[in-house]
Amino acid sequence: MRILSQEKSTICLENVKTQNRCFEGDISPSVLIETPQKEVNQETGNISGFKRFRFKNLFVKPSPLPCLSWASSDDVWIKMLNKELKYVHDKGFIQQHPALQPKMRSILLDWLMEVSEVYTLHRETFYLAQDIFDRFMLTQKDIGKDQLQLIGITSLFIASKIEEIYPPKLQEFAYVTDGACNEEEILAKELVMLKALKWELCPETVISWLKLYSQVDSLKDDANFLIPQFSQETYIQITQLLDLCIMDINSLDYQYGVLAAAAFCHFTSFETVHKVSGLTWDSISSCVRWMNPFARAVREWPKPQLKDFKKVVTEGRHNIQTHVDYLAMLSEAHDRQQDSLDRMSPLAVAGILTPPKSTEKPANA
């Protein structure tokens, strides 16, 4: 199907700056970051086989992970946090493409979710495709709207080869574009995108953070951490909120771990969020407030139900990406956002700083 023919709209865009926060009681590990090889000076001696590194101090929150039998929980946690810094996303990419509008991205992601459900792709596959798309667009300039569907379907093609055991065939990805993209174009664009992204394809996505938080919250003392313990019903409600939020380009203002924590907070409590993520209220409060109209819009729609998929076991149903009329839901959320802004505006208060009409002025004025 062909997509992305919508009326033009404008949006104010700000650059996002990634900051490291230092919280009370935090640990401060040193992370080794490789630097180009240089000759070893005489003071240090000639140590063959060793690479030279510089140190980068990261102020990270203590790991909320339980003790793991297969790895150090601190090491796993630090690697996840490092990925938040390494894989940068920024809504400012839209400024680099004058022909594009934020709504076009929303339409594209909605379509990718629909394709994902048709081919029974996992949620992780869709969210990896979303991340690949956003990061690729950040590396480019002057992309036309006629290229968006090709970039989107190629992102899903790449993600499915990484995440799916049996990914759809190349011709199936071309087929769902209804002739807009052929197989040769997808393969050519795949190579362009992989080079632009420097083959960095393993971020911690929004959904991987949510699964972690859900598992830590539900884990019993003697349970296997790798086996899901959380409620599937609650999980798909939270994922529906994240599906809706990720379609809004302003979601890229926040790190994925913060987005997942804010969504989790809307269905649990801050105390629970703090326990499973280590995040402070100051770290997530802005995102929680931004997410309020989206959460209200989700609650006004029918509660999501677990779907049965052919060849998908009951225990894995919640992992399959689903699709509802997210564009209509997004429109409702944006209306709620605008209503909130109107109520906060001083102009909404009648009679303030409004001079009387000239005909109503006193005669002796």
CSV table of N, CA and C in Angstrom, one decimal, residues 236-295:
chain,number,residue,atom,x,y,z
A,236,ILE,N,0.6,-5.8,27.9
A,236,ILE,CA,0.1,-5.3,26.6
A,236,ILE,C,-0.6,-4.0,26.7
A,237,GLN,N,-1.1,-3.7,27.9
A,237,GLN,CA,-1.7,-2.4,28.1
A,237,GLN,C,-0.6,-1.3,28.1
A,238,ILE,N,0.5,-1.6,28.7
A,238,ILE,CA,1.6,-0.7,28.7
A,238,ILE,C,2.2,-0.5,27.3
A,239,THR,N,2.3,-1.6,26.6
A,239,THR,CA,2.9,-1.6,25.3
A,239,THR,C,2.0,-0.8,24.3
A,240,GLN,N,0.7,-0.8,24.5
A,240,GLN,CA,-0.2,0.0,23.7
A,240,GLN,C,0.1,1.5,23.9
A,241,LEU,N,0.3,1.9,25.2
A,241,LEU,CA,0.7,3.3,25.5
A,241,LEU,C,2.0,3.6,24.8
A,242,LEU,N,3.0,2.8,24.9
A,242,LEU,CA,4.3,3.0,24.2
A,242,LEU,C,4.2,3.1,22.7
A,243,ASP,N,3.3,2.2,22.1
A,243,ASP,CA,3.1,2.2,20.7
A,243,ASP,C,2.6,3.6,20.3
A,244,LEU,N,1.6,4.1,21.1
A,244,LEU,CA,1.1,5.4,20.8
A,244,LEU,C,2.1,6.5,20.9
A,245,CYS,N,2.8,6.5,22.0
A,245,CYS,CA,3.8,7.6,22.3
A,245,CYS,C,4.9,7.6,21.3
A,246,ILE,N,5.4,6.5,20.8
A,246,ILE,CA,6.5,6.4,19.9
A,246,ILE,C,6.2,7.0,18.6
A,247,MET,N,4.9,7.1,18.2
A,247,MET,CA,4.5,7.7,17.0
A,247,MET,C,4.6,9.2,17.0
A,248,ASP,N,4.7,9.8,18.2
A,248,ASP,CA,4.8,11.2,18.3
A,248,ASP,C,6.3,11.5,18.3
A,249,ILE,N,6.8,12.4,17.4
A,249,ILE,CA,8.2,12.7,17.3
A,249,ILE,C,8.8,13.2,18.6
A,250,ASN,N,8.0,13.9,19.4
A,250,ASN,CA,8.5,14.4,20.7
A,250,ASN,C,8.9,13.3,21.7
A,251,SER,N,8.5,12.1,21.4
A,251,SER,CA,9.0,11.0,22.3
A,251,SER,C,10.5,10.9,22.2
A,252,LEU,N,11.1,11.4,21.1
A,252,LEU,CA,12.6,11.3,21.0
A,252,LEU,C,13.3,12.3,21.8
A,253,ASP,N,12.6,13.1,22.6
A,253,ASP,CA,13.2,14.0,23.6
A,253,ASP,C,13.8,13.2,24.7
A,254,TYR,N,13.3,11.9,24.9
A,254,TYR,CA,13.6,11.2,26.1
A,254,TYR,C,14.4,9.9,25.7
A,255,GLN,N,15.2,9.5,26.7
A,255,GLN,CA,15.9,8.2,26.5
A,255,GLN,C,14.9,7.1,26.6
A,256,TYR,N,15.2,6.0,25.9
A,256,TYR,CA,14.3,4.9,25.9
A,256,TYR,C,14.0,4.3,27.2
A,257,GLY,N,15.0,4.3,28.1
A,257,GLY,CA,14.7,3.8,29.5
A,257,GLY,C,13.8,4.6,30.2
A,258,VAL,N,13.9,5.9,30.0
A,258,VAL,CA,13.0,6.9,30.7
A,258,VAL,C,11.6,6.8,30.1
A,259,LEU,N,11.4,6.6,28.8
A,259,LEU,CA,10.1,6.4,28.2
A,259,LEU,C,9.4,5.2,28.8
A,260,ALA,N,10.1,4.1,28.8
A,260,ALA,CA,9.6,2.9,29.4
A,260,ALA,C,9.2,3.0,30.8
A,261,ALA,N,10.0,3.7,31.6
A,261,ALA,CA,9.7,3.9,33.0
A,261,ALA,C,8.5,4.8,33.2
A,262,ALA,N,8.4,5.8,32.4
A,262,ALA,CA,7.2,6.7,32.5
A,262,ALA,C,5.9,5.9,32.2
A,263,ALA,N,5.9,5.1,31.1
A,263,ALA,CA,4.8,4.3,30.8
A,263,ALA,C,4.5,3.3,31.9
A,264,PHE,N,5.5,2.7,32.5
A,264,PHE,CA,5.3,1.8,33.6
A,264,PHE,C,4.7,2.5,34.8
A,265,CYS,N,5.1,3.7,35.0
A,265,CYS,CA,4.6,4.5,36.1
A,265,CYS,C,3.1,4.8,36.0
A,266,HIS,N,2.6,4.9,34.8
A,266,HIS,CA,1.2,5.2,34.5
A,266,HIS,C,0.3,3.9,34.9
A,267,PHE,N,0.9,2.8,35.0
A,267,PHE,CA,0.1,1.6,35.3
A,267,PHE,C,0.5,1.0,36.7
A,268,THR,N,1.5,1.5,37.3
A,268,THR,CA,1.9,1.0,38.7
A,268,THR,C,2.0,2.2,39.6
A,269,SER,N,3.2,2.5,40.1
A,269,SER,CA,3.4,3.6,41.0
A,269,SER,C,4.9,4.1,40.8
A,270,PHE,N,5.2,5.3,41.3
A,270,PHE,CA,6.6,5.7,41.2
A,270,PHE,C,7.5,4.8,42.1
A,271,GLU,N,7.0,4.4,43.2
A,271,GLU,CA,7.8,3.6,44.1
A,271,GLU,C,8.2,2.3,43.4
A,272,THR,N,7.3,1.7,42.6
A,272,THR,CA,7.6,0.5,41.8
A,272,THR,C,8.7,0.8,40.8
A,273,VAL,N,8.4,2.0,40.1
A,273,VAL,CA,9.4,2.4,39.0
A,273,VAL,C,10.8,2.6,39.6
A,274,HIS,N,10.9,3.2,40.7
A,274,HIS,CA,12.2,3.5,41.3
A,274,HIS,C,12.9,2.2,41.7
A,275,LYS,N,12.1,1.2,42.2
A,275,LYS,CA,12.6,-0.1,42.5
A,275,LYS,C,13.2,-0.8,41.3
A,276,VAL,N,12.5,-0.8,40.2
A,276,VAL,CA,12.9,-1.6,39.1
A,276,VAL,C,13.9,-0.9,38.1
A,277,SER,N,14.0,0.5,38.3
A,277,SER,CA,14.9,1.2,37.4
A,277,SER,C,16.0,2.0,38.0
A,278,GLY,N,15.8,2.3,39.3
A,278,GLY,CA,16.7,3.2,40.0
A,278,GLY,C,16.6,4.7,39.7
A,279,LEU,N,15.6,5.0,38.8
A,279,LEU,CA,15.4,6.4,38.4
A,279,LEU,C,14.7,7.2,39.5
A,280,THR,N,15.1,8.5,39.6
A,280,THR,CA,14.5,9.4,40.6
A,280,THR,C,13.3,10.0,39.9
A,281,TRP,N,12.4,10.6,40.7
A,281,TRP,CA,11.2,11.3,40.2
A,281,TRP,C,11.7,12.5,39.3
A,282,ASP,N,12.7,13.2,39.6
A,282,ASP,CA,13.2,14.3,38.8
A,282,ASP,C,13.6,13.8,37.4
A,283,SER,N,14.0,12.5,37.3
A,283,SER,CA,14.5,12.0,36.0
A,283,SER,C,13.3,11.6,35.1
A,284,ILE,N,12.2,11.3,35.7
A,284,ILE,CA,11.1,10.8,34.8
A,284,ILE,C,9.8,11.7,34.8
A,285,SER,N,9.8,12.7,35.7
A,285,SER,CA,8.6,13.5,35.9
A,285,SER,C,8.1,14.2,34.7
A,286,SER,N,9.1,14.8,33.9
A,286,SER,CA,8.8,15.5,32.7
A,286,SER,C,8.1,14.6,31.7
A,287,CYS,N,8.7,13.4,31.6
A,287,CYS,CA,8.2,12.4,30.6
A,287,CYS,C,6.8,11.9,31.1
A,288,VAL,N,6.6,11.7,32.3
A,288,VAL,CA,5.3,11.3,32.9
A,288,VAL,C,4.2,12.3,32.5
A,289,ARG,N,4.5,13.6,32.8
A,289,ARG,CA,3.6,14.6,32.5
A,289,ARG,C,3.3,14.7,31.0
A,290,TRP,N,4.4,14.6,30.2
A,290,TRP,CA,4.2,14.7,28.7
A,290,TRP,C,3.3,13.5,28.2
A,291,MET,N,3.4,12.4,28.9
A,291,MET,CA,2.7,11.2,28.5
A,291,MET,C,1.2,11.2,29.0
A,292,ASN,N,0.8,12.1,29.8
A,292,ASN,CA,-0.5,12.1,30.4
A,292,ASN,C,-1.6,12.1,29.4
A,293,PRO,N,-1.7,13.0,28.4
A,293,PRO,CA,-2.7,12.9,27.4
A,293,PRO,C,-2.8,11.6,26.6
A,294,PHE,N,-1.6,11.0,26.3
A,294,PHE,CA,-1.6,9.8,25.6
A,294,PHE,C,-2.2,8.6,26.5
A,295,ALA,N,-1.9,8.7,27.8
A,295,ALA,CA,-2.4,7.6,28.7
A,295,ALA,C,-3.9,7.8,28.8
